[in-house]
């Protein structure tokens, strides 16, 4: 298939390599002409996932990429620019979103922003660095159009990247957004050296928040026991290279959110998503104390005070 991958960050770069290895005709599109030229000439991305061999992958700017002629367009851009990017794409080819977040302006699920073309979402425990090194991983493609979802499953499925199917688009997208916020809290637990018991409890209660929110939005309970739910949450909260976990750790040790992002050198989606997720939960009447706490810390509340407040909440049923 002719595929254009829009977004030359770590995951977009790695995914382009996966698709090339599956025999597809792949173009990696960057918004930066200098980056695109460097990829085209060197067969490597000089900025992100530089270990991925991109020989055989064409590189171009987004304006020059053959989007209108593609069979599939894969979008791997930050949530804050997702709407702008997808609404500028020519043609009507199906779109596969790799972006994990919500629209920061409207709070909408990102797939709902795609107009005039079929859309599906790929999510799961997908640390790009590990996949780039050829380590086995799995993901799930979510789409309401089963025929399209099967096509996209076969597009990416390989001996090292196993792809499953679901039609729970709402559940998968909300899990993907919420797990980054919980990972900020998990990183803070690491930064404060609160121990494995506290971190495991936080992750378990974070999963409960994710479930409540997604179910209130039409998601299914089984999604949270799968790759997009507990799978992605666990790897995001424990991986040493996870951006959101690392940002939470740095903030707990005294860095500002901006300083944490500068040290990590990549987009930290949880920082964008946290206030959007909190506002959505309030609108739906869903209790999300960990998400509320993350937002409070980002707004200046002491983490030590927040931990005390969370532990002193009234006892309740699980």
Short mmCIF file of C-alpha atoms in Angstrom, two decimals:
data_model
loop_
_atom_site.label_atom_id
_atom_site.label_comp_id
_atom_site.label_asym_id
_atom_site.label_seq_id
_atom_site.Cartn_x
_atom_site.Cartn_y
_atom_site.Cartn_z
CA UNK A 1 0.00 0.00 0.00
CA UNK A 2 1.02 3.61 -0.49
CA UNK A 3 1.24 5.12 2.99
CA UNK A 4 2.11 8.63 4.15
CA UNK A 5 3.13 8.93 7.82
CA UNK A 6 2.55 12.50 8.98
CA UNK A 7 4.80 13.40 11.89
CA UNK A 8 8.51 12.62 12.11
CA UNK A 9 8.81 12.30 15.87
CA UNK A 10 9.94 9.13 17.63
CA UNK A 11 6.76 7.11 17.11
CA UNK A 12 6.07 8.35 13.59
CA UNK A 13 9.64 7.53 12.57
CA UNK A 14 9.53 4.09 14.16
CA UNK A 15 6.13 3.29 12.66
CA UNK A 16 7.34 4.33 9.20
CA UNK A 17 10.15 1.81 9.56
CA UNK A 18 7.68 -0.89 10.60
CA UNK A 19 5.52 -0.25 7.55
CA UNK A 20 8.53 -0.26 5.23
CA UNK A 21 9.57 -3.63 6.68
CA UNK A 22 6.05 -4.90 5.89
CA UNK A 23 6.64 -4.10 2.22
CA UNK A 24 4.65 -0.90 1.92
CA UNK A 25 5.58 2.20 -0.09
CA UNK A 26 6.12 4.70 2.73
CA UNK A 27 6.68 8.46 2.82
CA UNK A 28 7.54 10.12 6.13
CA UNK A 29 6.21 13.68 6.13
CA UNK A 30 7.68 16.38 8.37
CA UNK A 31 6.56 19.97 8.81
CA UNK A 32 10.25 20.93 8.85
CA UNK A 33 11.99 21.06 5.46
CA UNK A 34 15.46 20.76 7.00
CA UNK A 35 14.49 17.60 8.89
CA UNK A 36 12.88 16.07 5.79
CA UNK A 37 15.98 16.78 3.70
CA UNK A 38 18.25 15.24 6.35
CA UNK A 39 16.13 12.07 6.49
CA UNK A 40 16.07 11.80 2.70
CA UNK A 41 19.85 12.16 2.37
CA UNK A 42 21.04 10.16 5.39
CA UNK A 43 18.35 7.48 5.71
CA UNK A 44 18.05 8.39 9.40
CA UNK A 45 16.07 10.90 11.42
CA UNK A 46 18.68 13.17 13.04
CA UNK A 47 16.30 14.36 15.77
CA UNK A 48 14.19 11.43 16.90
CA UNK A 49 14.59 7.64 16.87
CA UNK A 50 17.91 8.08 15.10
CA UNK A 51 18.64 4.37 15.37
CA UNK A 52 15.81 3.51 12.95
CA UNK A 53 17.11 2.68 9.49
CA UNK A 54 14.91 4.69 7.12
CA UNK A 55 16.52 3.59 3.88
CA UNK A 56 13.67 2.80 1.52
CA UNK A 57 11.39 5.33 3.24
CA UNK A 58 10.90 8.53 1.25
CA UNK A 59 10.94 11.81 3.18
CA UNK A 60 9.22 15.06 2.30
CA UNK A 61 7.65 18.11 3.81
CA UNK A 62 3.96 17.82 4.57
CA UNK A 63 3.20 20.20 1.70
CA UNK A 64 5.15 18.02 -0.76
CA UNK A 65 4.20 14.55 0.49
CA UNK A 66 1.88 12.53 -1.79
CA UNK A 67 -1.01 12.60 0.68
CA UNK A 68 -3.72 12.92 -1.98
CA UNK A 69 -2.48 9.75 -3.71
CA UNK A 70 -2.03 7.66 -0.55
CA UNK A 71 -4.01 4.52 0.24
CA UNK A 72 -3.67 5.26 3.97
CA UNK A 73 -2.56 8.34 5.91
CA UNK A 74 -1.02 7.73 9.34
CA UNK A 75 -0.98 10.72 11.69
CA UNK A 76 1.52 10.87 14.55
CA UNK A 77 1.54 14.51 15.65
CA UNK A 78 1.00 16.15 19.07
CA UNK A 79 -2.63 16.49 20.15
CA UNK A 80 -2.39 20.28 20.22
CA UNK A 81 -1.87 20.42 16.43
CA UNK A 82 -3.88 17.33 15.44
CA UNK A 83 -6.98 19.24 14.32
CA UNK A 84 -4.97 21.71 12.27
CA UNK A 85 -2.99 18.96 10.56
CA UNK A 86 -5.83 16.58 9.70
CA UNK A 87 -8.07 19.35 8.42
CA UNK A 88 -5.31 20.45 6.03
CA UNK A 89 -4.78 17.02 4.47
CA UNK A 90 -5.91 16.62 0.85
CA UNK A 91 -7.69 13.55 -0.49
CA UNK A 92 -10.07 11.11 1.16
CA UNK A 93 -7.79 8.19 2.09
CA UNK A 94 -8.52 6.46 5.41
CA UNK A 95 -6.67 7.93 8.38
CA UNK A 96 -4.98 5.95 11.15
CA UNK A 97 -4.25 8.06 14.22
CA UNK A 98 -1.31 7.26 16.51
CA UNK A 99 -1.83 10.38 18.64
CA UNK A 100 -2.76 9.85 22.30
CA UNK A 101 -4.63 12.78 23.78
CA UNK A 102 -7.69 15.00 23.53
CA UNK A 103 -8.20 18.20 21.61
CA UNK A 104 -7.02 20.92 24.04
CA UNK A 105 -9.46 23.50 22.68
CA UNK A 106 -12.70 21.50 22.70
CA UNK A 107 -11.93 18.44 24.82
CA UNK A 108 -13.11 16.26 21.94
CA UNK A 109 -11.75 12.83 21.10
CA UNK A 110 -9.31 13.27 18.23
CA UNK A 111 -11.07 10.88 15.85
CA UNK A 112 -14.16 13.10 16.00
CA UNK A 113 -12.14 15.91 14.42
CA UNK A 114 -11.53 13.93 11.22
CA UNK A 115 -13.88 15.00 8.48
CA UNK A 116 -14.71 13.50 5.08
CA UNK A 117 -12.60 10.35 5.44
CA UNK A 118 -12.78 7.07 7.41
CA UNK A 119 -10.75 7.01 10.64
CA UNK A 120 -9.32 4.48 13.07
CA UNK A 121 -6.94 4.65 16.02
CA UNK A 122 -3.94 2.53 16.98
CA UNK A 123 -2.98 2.35 20.64
CA UNK A 124 -1.28 0.11 23.19
CA UNK A 125 1.97 -0.35 25.12
CA UNK A 126 4.20 1.00 22.36
CA UNK A 127 7.44 2.50 23.66
CA UNK A 128 9.03 3.59 20.39
CA UNK A 129 12.62 2.93 21.48
CA UNK A 130 11.95 -0.75 22.15
CA UNK A 131 10.08 -1.27 18.89
CA UNK A 132 12.86 0.51 17.02
CA UNK A 133 15.28 -2.09 18.46
CA UNK A 134 13.17 -4.93 17.13
CA UNK A 135 11.72 -6.01 20.48
CA UNK A 136 8.26 -7.64 20.37
CA UNK A 137 5.19 -5.49 21.04
CA UNK A 138 1.44 -5.47 20.51
CA UNK A 139 -1.22 -2.87 19.82
CA UNK A 140 -4.90 -2.59 19.06
CA UNK A 141 -6.63 -0.90 16.13
CA UNK A 142 -9.97 0.64 17.08
CA UNK A 143 -12.52 1.60 14.48
CA UNK A 144 -16.25 1.60 14.01
CA UNK A 145 -15.83 0.38 10.41
CA UNK A 146 -14.74 -3.25 10.83
CA UNK A 147 -13.66 -3.66 7.21
CA UNK A 148 -11.37 -0.65 7.52
CA UNK A 149 -10.04 -1.83 10.88
CA UNK A 150 -9.09 -5.20 9.37
CA UNK A 151 -7.26 -3.47 6.51
CA UNK A 152 -5.30 -1.36 8.97
CA UNK A 153 -4.60 -4.35 11.19
CA UNK A 154 -3.01 -6.13 8.23
CA UNK A 155 -1.15 -2.96 7.27
CA UNK A 156 0.89 -2.96 10.51
CA UNK A 157 0.79 -6.56 11.78
CA UNK A 158 4.15 -8.36 11.68
CA UNK A 159 6.27 -10.96 13.46
CA UNK A 160 7.44 -8.35 15.99
CA UNK A 161 4.34 -6.12 16.13
CA UNK A 162 1.13 -7.99 16.84
CA UNK A 163 -2.06 -6.03 16.14
CA UNK A 164 -5.51 -6.79 17.57
CA UNK A 165 -8.94 -5.36 16.68
CA UNK A 166 -11.73 -3.64 18.60
CA UNK A 167 -14.70 -1.49 17.70
CA UNK A 168 -14.52 0.42 21.02
CA UNK A 169 -13.17 3.65 19.58
CA UNK A 170 -14.29 5.81 22.52
CA UNK A 171 -12.81 3.49 25.13
CA UNK A 172 -9.45 3.19 23.38
CA UNK A 173 -9.08 6.94 22.78
CA UNK A 174 -9.96 7.88 26.35
CA UNK A 175 -7.63 5.24 27.77
CA UNK A 176 -4.84 6.58 25.56
CA UNK A 177 -5.40 10.11 26.81
CA UNK A 178 -5.94 9.35 30.49
CA UNK A 179 -3.00 6.98 30.97
CA UNK A 180 -0.55 9.82 30.30
CA UNK A 181 -2.01 11.83 33.17
CA UNK A 182 -1.79 8.85 35.53
CA UNK A 183 1.81 8.37 34.40
CA UNK A 184 2.64 11.90 35.54
CA UNK A 185 1.40 10.93 39.01
CA UNK A 186 3.33 7.64 38.89
CA UNK A 187 6.48 9.54 38.00
CA UNK A 188 5.88 11.87 40.94
CA UNK A 189 5.68 8.82 43.20
CA UNK A 190 9.10 7.78 41.86
CA UNK A 191 10.47 11.28 42.36
CA UNK A 192 9.30 11.29 45.99
CA UNK A 193 10.56 7.72 46.58
CA UNK A 194 7.14 6.65 47.87
CA UNK A 195 7.82 2.98 47.13
CA UNK A 196 6.32 0.27 44.96
CA UNK A 197 3.24 -0.26 47.15
CA UNK A 198 2.19 3.35 46.79
CA UNK A 199 2.92 3.42 43.06
CA UNK A 200 1.00 0.19 42.41
CA UNK A 201 -1.96 1.50 44.39
CA UNK A 202 -1.87 4.75 42.46
CA UNK A 203 -1.80 2.94 39.10
CA UNK A 204 -4.69 0.66 40.12
CA UNK A 205 -6.81 3.60 41.24
CA UNK A 206 -5.77 5.45 38.10
CA UNK A 207 -7.13 2.58 36.03
CA UNK A 208 -10.40 2.91 37.94
CA UNK A 209 -10.54 6.59 36.96
CA UNK A 210 -9.91 5.71 33.33
CA UNK A 211 -12.70 3.13 33.44
CA UNK A 212 -15.23 5.49 34.98
CA UNK A 213 -14.52 8.21 32.44
CA UNK A 214 -14.61 5.98 29.38
CA UNK A 215 -17.73 4.13 30.49
CA UNK A 216 -19.48 7.48 31.00
CA UNK A 217 -18.53 8.26 27.39
CA UNK A 218 -19.74 4.98 25.94
CA UNK A 219 -16.59 2.85 26.29
CA UNK A 220 -16.71 -0.85 27.21
CA UNK A 221 -15.29 -2.40 30.42
CA UNK A 222 -13.25 -5.05 28.58
CA UNK A 223 -11.16 -2.33 26.93
CA UNK A 224 -9.56 -1.47 30.27
CA UNK A 225 -8.30 -5.00 30.77
CA UNK A 226 -6.66 -4.95 27.35
CA UNK A 227 -3.73 -3.41 25.52
CA UNK A 228 -5.14 0.13 25.35
CA UNK A 229 -6.05 0.07 29.04
CA UNK A 230 -3.91 -1.75 31.58
CA UNK A 231 -1.26 -2.63 28.98
CA UNK A 232 -0.50 0.94 27.98
CA UNK A 233 -0.95 2.23 31.52
CA UNK A 234 1.60 -0.18 33.00
CA UNK A 235 4.32 0.50 30.44
CA UNK A 236 3.77 4.26 30.58
CA UNK A 237 3.99 4.31 34.38
CA UNK A 238 7.07 2.05 34.66
CA UNK A 239 9.24 2.52 31.57
CA UNK A 240 12.41 4.51 32.33
CA UNK A 241 12.09 6.17 28.92
CA UNK A 242 8.40 7.06 29.28
CA UNK A 243 8.11 10.84 28.80
CA UNK A 244 5.12 11.36 31.07
CA UNK A 245 6.52 9.24 33.90
CA UNK A 246 9.85 11.05 33.59
CA UNK A 247 8.17 14.48 33.58
CA UNK A 248 6.29 13.63 36.77
CA UNK A 249 9.51 12.50 38.39
CA UNK A 250 11.32 15.71 37.45
CA UNK A 251 8.45 17.90 38.67
CA UNK A 252 8.37 16.03 42.00
CA UNK A 253 12.07 16.78 42.38
CA UNK A 254 11.56 20.50 41.91
CA UNK A 255 11.48 21.18 38.17
CA UNK A 256 8.76 23.30 36.64
CA UNK A 257 6.67 21.69 33.89
CA UNK A 258 8.51 23.77 31.28
CA UNK A 259 11.88 22.73 32.69
CA UNK A 260 10.81 19.08 32.64
CA UNK A 261 9.79 19.31 28.98
CA UNK A 262 13.05 21.06 28.11
CA UNK A 263 15.10 18.30 29.76
CA UNK A 264 13.12 15.52 28.09
CA UNK A 265 13.32 17.26 24.71
CA UNK A 266 10.04 15.89 23.38
CA UNK A 267 6.30 16.56 23.73
CA UNK A 268 4.83 15.41 27.06
CA UNK A 269 1.19 14.77 26.19
CA UNK A 270 0.02 14.38 29.78
CA UNK A 271 0.78 18.02 30.53
CA UNK A 272 -1.54 19.12 27.72
CA UNK A 273 -4.18 16.50 28.44
CA UNK A 274 -4.50 16.83 32.24
CA UNK A 275 -6.64 20.00 32.42
CA UNK A 276 -8.72 18.90 29.42
CA UNK A 277 -9.38 15.53 31.04
CA UNK A 278 -10.28 17.17 34.36
CA UNK A 279 -12.75 19.49 32.67
CA UNK A 280 -14.31 16.59 30.76
CA UNK A 281 -14.68 14.54 33.95
CA UNK A 282 -16.41 17.43 35.70
CA UNK A 283 -18.74 17.90 32.76
CA UNK A 284 -19.68 14.20 32.88
CA UNK A 285 -19.89 14.10 36.67
CA UNK A 286 -17.10 11.50 36.94
CA UNK A 287 -14.89 11.51 40.03
CA UNK A 288 -11.17 11.54 39.11
CA UNK A 289 -9.17 12.50 42.22
CA UNK A 290 -5.74 11.58 40.80
CA UNK A 291 -6.35 13.65 37.68
CA UNK A 292 -7.60 16.53 39.85
CA UNK A 293 -4.45 16.18 41.94
CA UNK A 294 -2.13 16.25 38.92
CA UNK A 295 -3.80 19.47 37.76
CA UNK A 296 -3.49 20.97 41.24
CA UNK A 297 0.26 20.27 41.27
CA UNK A 298 0.67 21.78 37.81
CA UNK A 299 -1.11 24.86 39.17
CA UNK A 300 1.28 25.14 42.12
CA UNK A 301 -0.05 22.94 44.95
CA UNK A 302 2.63 21.14 46.97
CA UNK A 303 2.96 17.46 46.03
CA UNK A 304 3.52 16.54 49.68
CA UNK A 305 0.25 18.26 50.61
CA UNK A 306 -1.55 16.51 47.77
CA UNK A 307 -0.32 13.06 48.86
CA UNK A 308 -1.60 13.77 52.36
CA UNK A 309 -4.98 14.89 51.01
CA UNK A 310 -5.37 11.79 48.83
CA UNK A 311 -4.46 9.42 51.67
CA UNK A 312 -6.87 11.15 54.05
CA UNK A 313 -9.89 10.87 51.77
CA UNK A 314 -12.84 9.08 53.38
CA UNK A 315 -12.68 5.26 53.17
CA UNK A 316 -14.94 3.74 50.54
CA UNK A 317 -15.58 0.58 48.54
CA UNK A 318 -13.35 -0.42 45.66
#
